Amino acid sequence: MELAEWSGLPEWLLGDRLDAPESFRLDELILIASVMKQEVGELLPCSEAARGRACECGDAVT
């Protein structure tokens, strides 16, 4: 609820996006990254920034 409030995204929309993370749009990720003081790349699965933290797929980053 706080993330929705801080980012300006409606709570229902953020809930829908979190239920299906692949549905986030880039502008939404930018808002969320800004609020969380993170780089957008850190929110993406299997990005170089996430490797060793949240990435579990083991795929090579291309």
PDB file of N, CA, C and O in Angstrom:
ATOM      1  N   MET A   1       0.818  -1.184   0.000  1.00  0.00           N
ATOM      2  CA  MET A   1       0.000   0.000   0.000  1.00  0.00           C
ATOM      3  C   MET A   1       0.869   1.258   0.000  1.00  0.00           C
ATOM      4  O   MET A   1       0.585   2.191  -0.729  1.00  0.00           O
ATOM      5  N   GLU A   2       1.933   1.256   0.792  1.00  0.00           N
ATOM      6  CA  GLU A   2       2.821   2.420   0.834  1.00  0.00           C
ATOM      7  C   GLU A   2       3.517   2.623  -0.501  1.00  0.00           C
ATOM      8  O   GLU A   2       3.664   3.756  -0.947  1.00  0.00           O
ATOM      9  N   LEU A   3       3.965   1.540  -1.127  1.00  0.00           N
ATOM     10  CA  LEU A   3       4.635   1.663  -2.420  1.00  0.00           C
ATOM     11  C   LEU A   3       3.689   2.258  -3.451  1.00  0.00           C
ATOM     12  O   LEU A   3       4.086   3.107  -4.248  1.00  0.00           O
ATOM     13  N   ALA A   4       2.453   1.840  -3.444  1.00  0.00           N
ATOM     14  CA  ALA A   4       1.460   2.400  -4.364  1.00  0.00           C
ATOM     15  C   ALA A   4       1.297   3.894  -4.094  1.00  0.00           C
ATOM     16  O   ALA A   4       1.276   4.705  -5.025  1.00  0.00           O
ATOM     17  N   GLU A   5       1.205   4.256  -2.842  1.00  0.00           N
ATOM     18  CA  GLU A   5       1.039   5.667  -2.476  1.00  0.00           C
ATOM     19  C   GLU A   5       2.246   6.487  -2.900  1.00  0.00           C
ATOM     20  O   GLU A   5       2.113   7.541  -3.506  1.00  0.00           O
ATOM     21  N   TRP A   6       3.437   6.014  -2.595  1.00  0.00           N
ATOM     22  CA  TRP A   6       4.669   6.749  -2.911  1.00  0.00           C
ATOM     23  C   TRP A   6       4.907   6.840  -4.410  1.00  0.00           C
ATOM     24  O   TRP A   6       5.423   7.832  -4.894  1.00  0.00           O
ATOM     25  N   SER A   7       4.580   5.783  -5.147  1.00  0.00           N
ATOM     26  CA  SER A   7       4.859   5.778  -6.578  1.00  0.00           C
ATOM     27  C   SER A   7       3.786   6.488  -7.391  1.00  0.00           C
ATOM     28  O   SER A   7       4.009   6.836  -8.541  1.00  0.00           O
ATOM     29  N   GLY A   8       2.610   6.658  -6.797  1.00  0.00           N
ATOM     30  CA  GLY A   8       1.521   7.272  -7.536  1.00  0.00           C
ATOM     31  C   GLY A   8       0.729   6.283  -8.372  1.00  0.00           C
ATOM     32  O   GLY A   8      -0.189   6.663  -9.086  1.00  0.00           O
ATOM     33  N   LEU A   9       1.100   5.001  -8.297  1.00  0.00           N
ATOM     34  CA  LEU A   9       0.353   3.970  -9.010  1.00  0.00           C
ATOM     35  C   LEU A   9      -0.853   3.564  -8.172  1.00  0.00           C
ATOM     36  O   LEU A   9      -0.733   3.422  -6.956  1.00  0.00           O
ATOM     37  N   PRO A  10      -2.008   3.364  -8.804  1.00  0.00           N
ATOM     38  CA  PRO A  10      -3.161   2.894  -8.031  1.00  0.00           C
ATOM     39  C   PRO A  10      -2.851   1.550  -7.367  1.00  0.00           C
ATOM     40  O   PRO A  10      -2.168   0.703  -7.952  1.00  0.00           O
ATOM     41  N   GLU A  11      -3.340   1.378  -6.161  1.00  0.00           N
ATOM     42  CA  GLU A  11      -3.062   0.159  -5.408  1.00  0.00           C
ATOM     43  C   GLU A  11      -3.512  -1.092  -6.158  1.00  0.00           C
ATOM     44  O   GLU A  11      -2.802  -2.091  -6.199  1.00  0.00           O
ATOM     45  N   TRP A  12      -4.677  -1.031  -6.811  1.00  0.00           N
ATOM     46  CA  TRP A  12      -5.180  -2.197  -7.550  1.00  0.00           C
ATOM     47  C   TRP A  12      -4.251  -2.544  -8.707  1.00  0.00           C
ATOM     48  O   TRP A  12      -3.998  -3.711  -8.989  1.00  0.00           O
ATOM     49  N   LEU A  13      -3.695  -1.506  -9.381  1.00  0.00           N
ATOM     50  CA  LEU A  13      -2.801  -1.747 -10.516  1.00  0.00           C
ATOM     51  C   LEU A  13      -1.498  -2.365 -10.036  1.00  0.00           C
ATOM     52  O   LEU A  13      -1.007  -3.336 -10.622  1.00  0.00           O
ATOM     53  N   LEU A  14      -0.944  -1.826  -8.969  1.00  0.00           N
ATOM     54  CA  LEU A  14       0.300  -2.377  -8.432  1.00  0.00           C
ATOM     55  C   LEU A  14       0.093  -3.820  -7.994  1.00  0.00           C
ATOM     56  O   LEU A  14       0.935  -4.679  -8.258  1.00  0.00           O
ATOM     57  N   GLY A  15      -1.040  -4.112  -7.375  1.00  0.00           N
ATOM     58  CA  GLY A  15      -1.351  -5.489  -6.983  1.00  0.00           C
ATOM     59  C   GLY A  15      -1.418  -6.417  -8.176  1.00  0.00           C
ATOM     60  O   GLY A  15      -0.883  -7.531  -8.153  1.00  0.00           O
ATOM     61  N   ASP A  16      -2.071  -5.957  -9.254  1.00  0.00           N
ATOM     62  CA  ASP A  16      -2.144  -6.769 -10.477  1.00  0.00           C
ATOM     63  C   ASP A  16      -0.757  -7.013 -11.050  1.00  0.00           C
ATOM     64  O   ASP A  16      -0.429  -8.113 -11.490  1.00  0.00           O
ATOM     65  N   ARG A  17       0.070  -5.980 -11.067  1.00  0.00           N
ATOM     66  CA  ARG A  17       1.430  -6.107 -11.621  1.00  0.00           C
ATOM     67  C   ARG A  17       2.276  -7.060 -10.775  1.00  0.00           C
ATOM     68  O   ARG A  17       3.044  -7.851 -11.307  1.00  0.00           O
ATOM     69  N   LEU A  18       2.133  -6.980  -9.469  1.00  0.00           N
ATOM     70  CA  LEU A  18       2.909  -7.864  -8.598  1.00  0.00           C
ATOM     71  C   LEU A  18       2.463  -9.314  -8.740  1.00  0.00           C
ATOM     72  O   LEU A  18       3.273 -10.229  -8.580  1.00  0.00           O
ATOM     73  N   ASP A  19       1.190  -9.532  -9.062  1.00  0.00           N
ATOM     74  CA  ASP A  19       0.700 -10.891  -9.309  1.00  0.00           C
ATOM     75  C   ASP A  19       1.251 -11.453 -10.616  1.00  0.00           C
ATOM     76  O   ASP A  19       1.365 -12.668 -10.770  1.00  0.00           O
ATOM     77  N   ALA A  20       1.568 -10.585 -11.558  1.00  0.00           N
ATOM     78  CA  ALA A  20       2.125 -10.991 -12.858  1.00  0.00           C
ATOM     79  C   ALA A  20       3.270 -10.037 -13.187  1.00  0.00           C
ATOM     80  O   ALA A  20       3.106  -9.094 -13.955  1.00  0.00           O
ATOM     81  N   PRO A  21       4.457 -10.246 -12.575  1.00  0.00           N
ATOM     82  CA  PRO A  21       5.558  -9.292 -12.690  1.00  0.00           C
ATOM     83  C   PRO A  21       5.966  -8.973 -14.125  1.00  0.00           C
ATOM     84  O   PRO A  21       6.464  -7.892 -14.397  1.00  0.00           O
ATOM     85  N   GLU A  22       5.724  -9.898 -15.048  1.00  0.00           N
ATOM     86  CA  GLU A  22       6.105  -9.636 -16.437  1.00  0.00           C
ATOM     87  C   GLU A  22       5.207  -8.583 -17.080  1.00  0.00           C
ATOM     88  O   GLU A  22       5.476  -8.122 -18.183  1.00  0.00           O
ATOM     89  N   SER A  23       4.160  -8.171 -16.382  1.00  0.00           N
ATOM     90  CA  SER A  23       3.226  -7.195 -16.935  1.00  0.00           C
ATOM     91  C   SER A  23       3.618  -5.745 -16.636  1.00  0.00           C
ATOM     92  O   SER A  23       2.978  -4.825 -17.129  1.00  0.00           O
ATOM     93  N   PHE A  24       4.660  -5.521 -15.834  1.00  0.00           N
ATOM     94  CA  PHE A  24       5.090  -4.155 -15.538  1.00  0.00           C
ATOM     95  C   PHE A  24       5.523  -3.456 -16.814  1.00  0.00           C
ATOM     96  O   PHE A  24       6.210  -4.033 -17.660  1.00  0.00           O
ATOM     97  N   ARG A  25       5.140  -2.209 -16.955  1.00  0.00           N
ATOM     98  CA  ARG A  25       5.619  -1.377 -18.058  1.00  0.00           C
ATOM     99  C   ARG A  25       6.881  -0.663 -17.590  1.00  0.00           C
ATOM    100  O   ARG A  25       7.117  -0.505 -16.388  1.00  0.00           O
ATOM    101  N   LEU A  26       7.694  -0.230 -18.527  1.00  0.00           N
ATOM    102  CA  LEU A  26       8.957   0.418 -18.181  1.00  0.00           C
ATOM    103  C   LEU A  26       8.731   1.676 -17.345  1.00  0.00           C
ATOM    104  O   LEU A  26       9.440   1.899 -16.361  1.00  0.00           O
ATOM    105  N   ASP A  27       7.749   2.482 -17.691  1.00  0.00           N
ATOM    106  CA  ASP A  27       7.513   3.704 -16.920  1.00  0.00           C
ATOM    107  C   ASP A  27       7.112   3.385 -15.483  1.00  0.00           C
ATOM    108  O   ASP A  27       7.474   4.111 -14.551  1.00  0.00           O
ATOM    109  N   GLU A  28       6.404   2.276 -15.280  1.00  0.00           N
ATOM    110  CA  GLU A  28       6.038   1.861 -13.926  1.00  0.00           C
ATOM    111  C   GLU A  28       7.269   1.403 -13.149  1.00  0.00           C
ATOM    112  O   GLU A  28       7.429   1.725 -11.968  1.00  0.00           O
ATOM    113  N   LEU A  29       8.152   0.655 -13.815  1.00  0.00           N
ATOM    114  CA  LEU A  29       9.385   0.222 -13.155  1.00  0.00           C
ATOM    115  C   LEU A  29      10.269   1.412 -12.790  1.00  0.00           C
ATOM    116  O   LEU A  29      10.904   1.423 -11.731  1.00  0.00           O
ATOM    117  N   ILE A  30      10.293   2.416 -13.646  1.00  0.00           N
ATOM    118  CA  ILE A  30      11.077   3.619 -13.356  1.00  0.00           C
ATOM    119  C   ILE A  30      10.536   4.312 -12.114  1.00  0.00           C
ATOM    120  O   ILE A  30      11.309   4.725 -11.235  1.00  0.00           O
ATOM    121  N   LEU A  31       9.214   4.446 -12.011  1.00  0.00           N
ATOM    122  CA  LEU A  31       8.608   5.056 -10.824  1.00  0.00           C
ATOM    123  C   LEU A  31       8.954   4.281  -9.559  1.00  0.00           C
ATOM    124  O   LEU A  31       9.351   4.859  -8.548  1.00  0.00           O
ATOM    125  N   ILE A  32       8.822   2.971  -9.627  1.00  0.00           N
ATOM    126  CA  ILE A  32       9.074   2.130  -8.457  1.00  0.00           C
ATOM    127  C   ILE A  32      10.553   2.168  -8.073  1.00  0.00           C
ATOM    128  O   ILE A  32      10.894   2.300  -6.904  1.00  0.00           O
ATOM    129  N   ALA A  33      11.435   2.081  -9.065  1.00  0.00           N
ATOM    130  CA  ALA A  33      12.869   2.145  -8.786  1.00  0.00           C
ATOM    131  C   ALA A  33      13.229   3.479  -8.145  1.00  0.00           C
ATOM    132  O   ALA A  33      14.024   3.529  -7.197  1.00  0.00           O
ATOM    133  N   SER A  34      12.628   4.553  -8.619  1.00  0.00           N
ATOM    134  CA  SER A  34      12.889   5.874  -8.066  1.00  0.00           C
ATOM    135  C   SER A  34      12.473   5.947  -6.603  1.00  0.00           C
ATOM    136  O   SER A  34      13.224   6.445  -5.759  1.00  0.00           O
ATOM    137  N   VAL A  35      11.293   5.440  -6.299  1.00  0.00           N
ATOM    138  CA  VAL A  35      10.791   5.452  -4.925  1.00  0.00           C
ATOM    139  C   VAL A  35      11.678   4.603  -4.023  1.00  0.00           C
ATOM    140  O   VAL A  35      11.950   4.965  -2.880  1.00  0.00           O
ATOM    141  N   MET A  36      12.149   3.471  -4.553  1.00  0.00           N
ATOM    142  CA  MET A  36      12.960   2.545  -3.754  1.00  0.00           C
ATOM    143  C   MET A  36      14.442   2.927  -3.756  1.00  0.00           C
ATOM    144  O   MET A  36      15.258   2.261  -3.134  1.00  0.00           O
ATOM    145  N   LYS A  37      14.781   3.987  -4.501  1.00  0.00           N
ATOM    146  CA  LYS A  37      16.179   4.424  -4.634  1.00  0.00           C
ATOM    147  C   LYS A  37      17.058   3.285  -5.159  1.00  0.00           C
ATOM    148  O   LYS A  37      18.133   3.003  -4.621  1.00  0.00           O
ATOM    149  N   GLN A  38      16.557   2.633  -6.206  1.00  0.00           N
ATOM    150  CA  GLN A  38      17.255   1.523  -6.861  1.00  0.00           C
ATOM    151  C   GLN A  38      17.413   1.844  -8.335  1.00  0.00           C
ATOM    152  O   GLN A  38      16.703   2.686  -8.875  1.00  0.00           O
ATOM    153  N   GLU A  39      18.322   1.163  -8.985  1.00  0.00           N
ATOM    154  CA  GLU A  39      18.432   1.232 -10.436  1.00  0.00           C
ATOM    155  C   GLU A  39      17.353   0.339 -11.029  1.00  0.00           C
ATOM    156  O   GLU A  39      17.032  -0.705 -10.457  1.00  0.00           O
ATOM    157  N   VAL A  40      16.793   0.725 -12.158  1.00  0.00           N
ATOM    158  CA  VAL A  40      15.754  -0.076 -12.800  1.00  0.00           C
ATOM    159  C   VAL A  40      16.270  -1.491 -13.055  1.00  0.00           C
ATOM    160  O   VAL A  40      15.555  -2.468 -12.856  1.00  0.00           O
ATOM    161  N   GLY A  41      17.532  -1.622 -13.453  1.00  0.00           N
ATOM    162  CA  GLY A  41      18.111  -2.929 -13.735  1.00  0.00           C
ATOM    163  C   GLY A  41      18.090  -3.872 -12.552  1.00  0.00           C
ATOM    164  O   GLY A  41      18.050  -5.091 -12.718  1.00  0.00           O
ATOM    165  N   GLU A  42      18.075  -3.328 -11.353  1.00  0.00           N
ATOM    166  CA  GLU A  42      18.035  -4.166 -10.159  1.00  0.00           C
ATOM    167  C   GLU A  42      16.658  -4.795  -9.951  1.00  0.00           C
ATOM    168  O   GLU A  42      16.523  -5.751  -9.191  1.00  0.00           O
ATOM    169  N   LEU A  43      15.652  -4.259 -10.613  1.00  0.00           N
ATOM    170  CA  LEU A  43      14.308  -4.809 -10.507  1.00  0.00           C
ATOM    171  C   LEU A  43      14.020  -5.854 -11.576  1.00  0.00           C
ATOM    172  O   LEU A  43      13.004  -6.531 -11.520  1.00  0.00           O
ATOM    173  N   LEU A  44      14.907  -5.962 -12.549  1.00  0.00           N
ATOM    174  CA  LEU A  44      14.686  -6.889 -13.653  1.00  0.00           C
ATOM    175  C   LEU A  44      15.265  -8.261 -13.326  1.00  0.00           C
ATOM    176  O   LEU A  44      16.364  -8.358 -12.786  1.00  0.00           O
ATOM    177  N   PRO A  45      14.534  -9.327 -13.655  1.00  0.00           N
ATOM    178  CA  PRO A  45      15.059 -10.667 -13.396  1.00  0.00           C
ATOM    179  C   PRO A  45      16.249 -10.967 -14.300  1.00  0.00           C
ATOM    180  O   PRO A  45      16.267 -10.576 -15.465  1.00  0.00           O
ATOM    181  N   CYS A  46      17.226 -11.589 -13.731  1.00  0.00           N
ATOM    182  CA  CYS A  46      18.402 -12.055 -14.459  1.00  0.00           C
ATOM    183  C   CYS A  46      19.196 -10.943 -15.122  1.00  0.00           C
ATOM    184  O   CYS A  46      19.895 -11.176 -16.096  1.00  0.00           O
ATOM    185  N   SER A  47      19.101  -9.741 -14.600  1.00  0.00           N
ATOM    186  CA  SER A  47      19.943  -8.672 -15.094  1.00  0.00           C
ATOM    187  C   SER A  47      21.310  -8.799 -14.442  1.00  0.00           C
ATOM    188  O   SER A  47      21.466  -9.464 -13.425  1.00  0.00           O
ATOM    189  N   GLU A  48      22.283  -8.177 -15.012  1.00  0.00           N
ATOM    190  CA  GLU A  48      23.628  -8.221 -14.436  1.00  0.00           C
ATOM    191  C   GLU A  48      23.612  -7.636 -13.021  1.00  0.00           C
ATOM    192  O   GLU A  48      24.292  -8.130 -12.134  1.00  0.00           O
ATOM    193  N   ALA A  49      22.798  -6.607 -12.793  1.00  0.00           N
ATOM    194  CA  ALA A  49      22.707  -5.988 -11.461  1.00  0.00           C
ATOM    195  C   ALA A  49      22.114  -6.951 -10.441  1.00  0.00           C
ATOM    196  O   ALA A  49      22.455  -6.909  -9.268  1.00  0.00           O
ATOM    197  N   ALA A  50      21.209  -7.837 -10.888  1.00  0.00           N
ATOM    198  CA  ALA A  50      20.549  -8.759  -9.964  1.00  0.00           C
ATOM    199  C   ALA A  50      21.329 -10.062  -9.793  1.00  0.00           C
ATOM    200  O   ALA A  50      21.102 -10.789  -8.849  1.00  0.00           O
ATOM    201  N   ARG A  51      22.235 -10.362 -10.697  1.00  0.00           N
ATOM    202  CA  ARG A  51      22.959 -11.627 -10.648  1.00  0.00           C
ATOM    203  C   ARG A  51      23.611 -11.806  -9.281  1.00  0.00           C
ATOM    204  O   ARG A  51      24.225 -10.907  -8.759  1.00  0.00           O
ATOM    205  N   GLY A  52      23.402 -12.947  -8.683  1.00  0.00           N
ATOM    206  CA  GLY A  52      23.971 -13.244  -7.386  1.00  0.00           C
ATOM    207  C   GLY A  52      23.078 -12.810  -6.236  1.00  0.00           C
ATOM    208  O   GLY A  52      23.333 -13.142  -5.109  1.00  0.00           O
ATOM    209  N   ARG A  53      22.017 -12.068  -6.532  1.00  0.00           N
ATOM    210  CA  ARG A  53      21.084 -11.650  -5.493  1.00  0.00           C
ATOM    211  C   ARG A  53      19.758 -12.350  -5.718  1.00  0.00           C
ATOM    212  O   ARG A  53      19.451 -13.301  -5.054  1.00  0.00           O
ATOM    213  N   ALA A  54      18.985 -11.841  -6.674  1.00  0.00           N
ATOM    214  CA  ALA A  54      17.635 -12.334  -6.868  1.00  0.00           C
ATOM    215  C   ALA A  54      17.504 -13.296  -8.047  1.00  0.00           C
ATOM    216  O   ALA A  54      16.519 -13.981  -8.173  1.00  0.00           O
ATOM    217  N   CYS A  55      18.485 -13.318  -8.910  1.00  0.00           N
ATOM    218  CA  CYS A  55      18.381 -14.132 -10.109  1.00  0.00           C
ATOM    219  C   CYS A  55      18.558 -15.613  -9.766  1.00  0.00           C
ATOM    220  O   CYS A  55      19.535 -16.001  -9.158  1.00  0.00           O
ATOM    221  N   GLU A  56      17.579 -16.392 -10.174  1.00  0.00           N
ATOM    222  CA  GLU A  56      17.634 -17.814  -9.900  1.00  0.00           C
ATOM    223  C   GLU A  56      17.635 -18.660 -11.159  1.00  0.00           C
ATOM    224  O   GLU A  56      17.713 -19.872 -11.096  1.00  0.00           O
ATOM    225  N   CYS A  57      17.536 -18.019 -12.320  1.00  0.00           N
ATOM    226  CA  CYS A  57      17.372 -18.803 -13.546  1.00  0.00           C
ATOM    227  C   CYS A  57      18.688 -19.400 -14.032  1.00  0.00           C
ATOM    228  O   CYS A  57      18.685 -20.402 -14.711  1.00  0.00           O
ATOM    229  N   GLY A  58      19.810 -18.759 -13.744  1.00  0.00           N
ATOM    230  CA  GLY A  58      21.085 -19.281 -14.169  1.00  0.00           C
ATOM    231  C   GLY A  58      21.394 -19.035 -15.628  1.00  0.00           C
ATOM    232  O   GLY A  58      22.442 -19.433 -16.129  1.00  0.00           O
ATOM    233  N   ASP A  59      20.489 -18.376 -16.355  1.00  0.00           N
ATOM    234  CA  ASP A  59      20.724 -18.086 -17.765  1.00  0.00           C
ATOM    235  C   ASP A  59      21.802 -17.024 -17.907  1.00  0.00           C
ATOM    236  O   ASP A  59      21.929 -16.133 -17.065  1.00  0.00           O
ATOM    237  N   ALA A  60      22.522 -17.094 -18.994  1.00  0.00           N
ATOM    238  CA  ALA A  60      23.517 -16.072 -19.277  1.00  0.00           C
ATOM    239  C   ALA A  60      22.818 -14.789 -19.667  1.00  0.00           C
ATOM    240  O   ALA A  60      21.783 -14.804 -20.324  1.00  0.00           O
ATOM    241  N   VAL A  61      23.360 -13.660 -19.250  1.00  0.00           N
ATOM    242  CA  VAL A  61      22.815 -12.367 -19.633  1.00  0.00           C
ATOM    243  C   VAL A  61      23.329 -12.035 -21.002  1.00  0.00           C
ATOM    244  O   VAL A  61      24.520 -12.113 -21.268  1.00  0.00           O
ATOM    245  N   THR A  62      22.422 -11.660 -21.899  1.00  0.00           N
ATOM    246  CA  THR A  62      22.844 -11.311 -23.258  1.00  0.00           C
ATOM    247  C   THR A  62      22.681  -9.843 -23.508  1.00  0.00           C
ATOM    248  O   THR A  62      21.931  -9.184 -22.857  1.00  0.00           O
TER     249      THR A  62
END
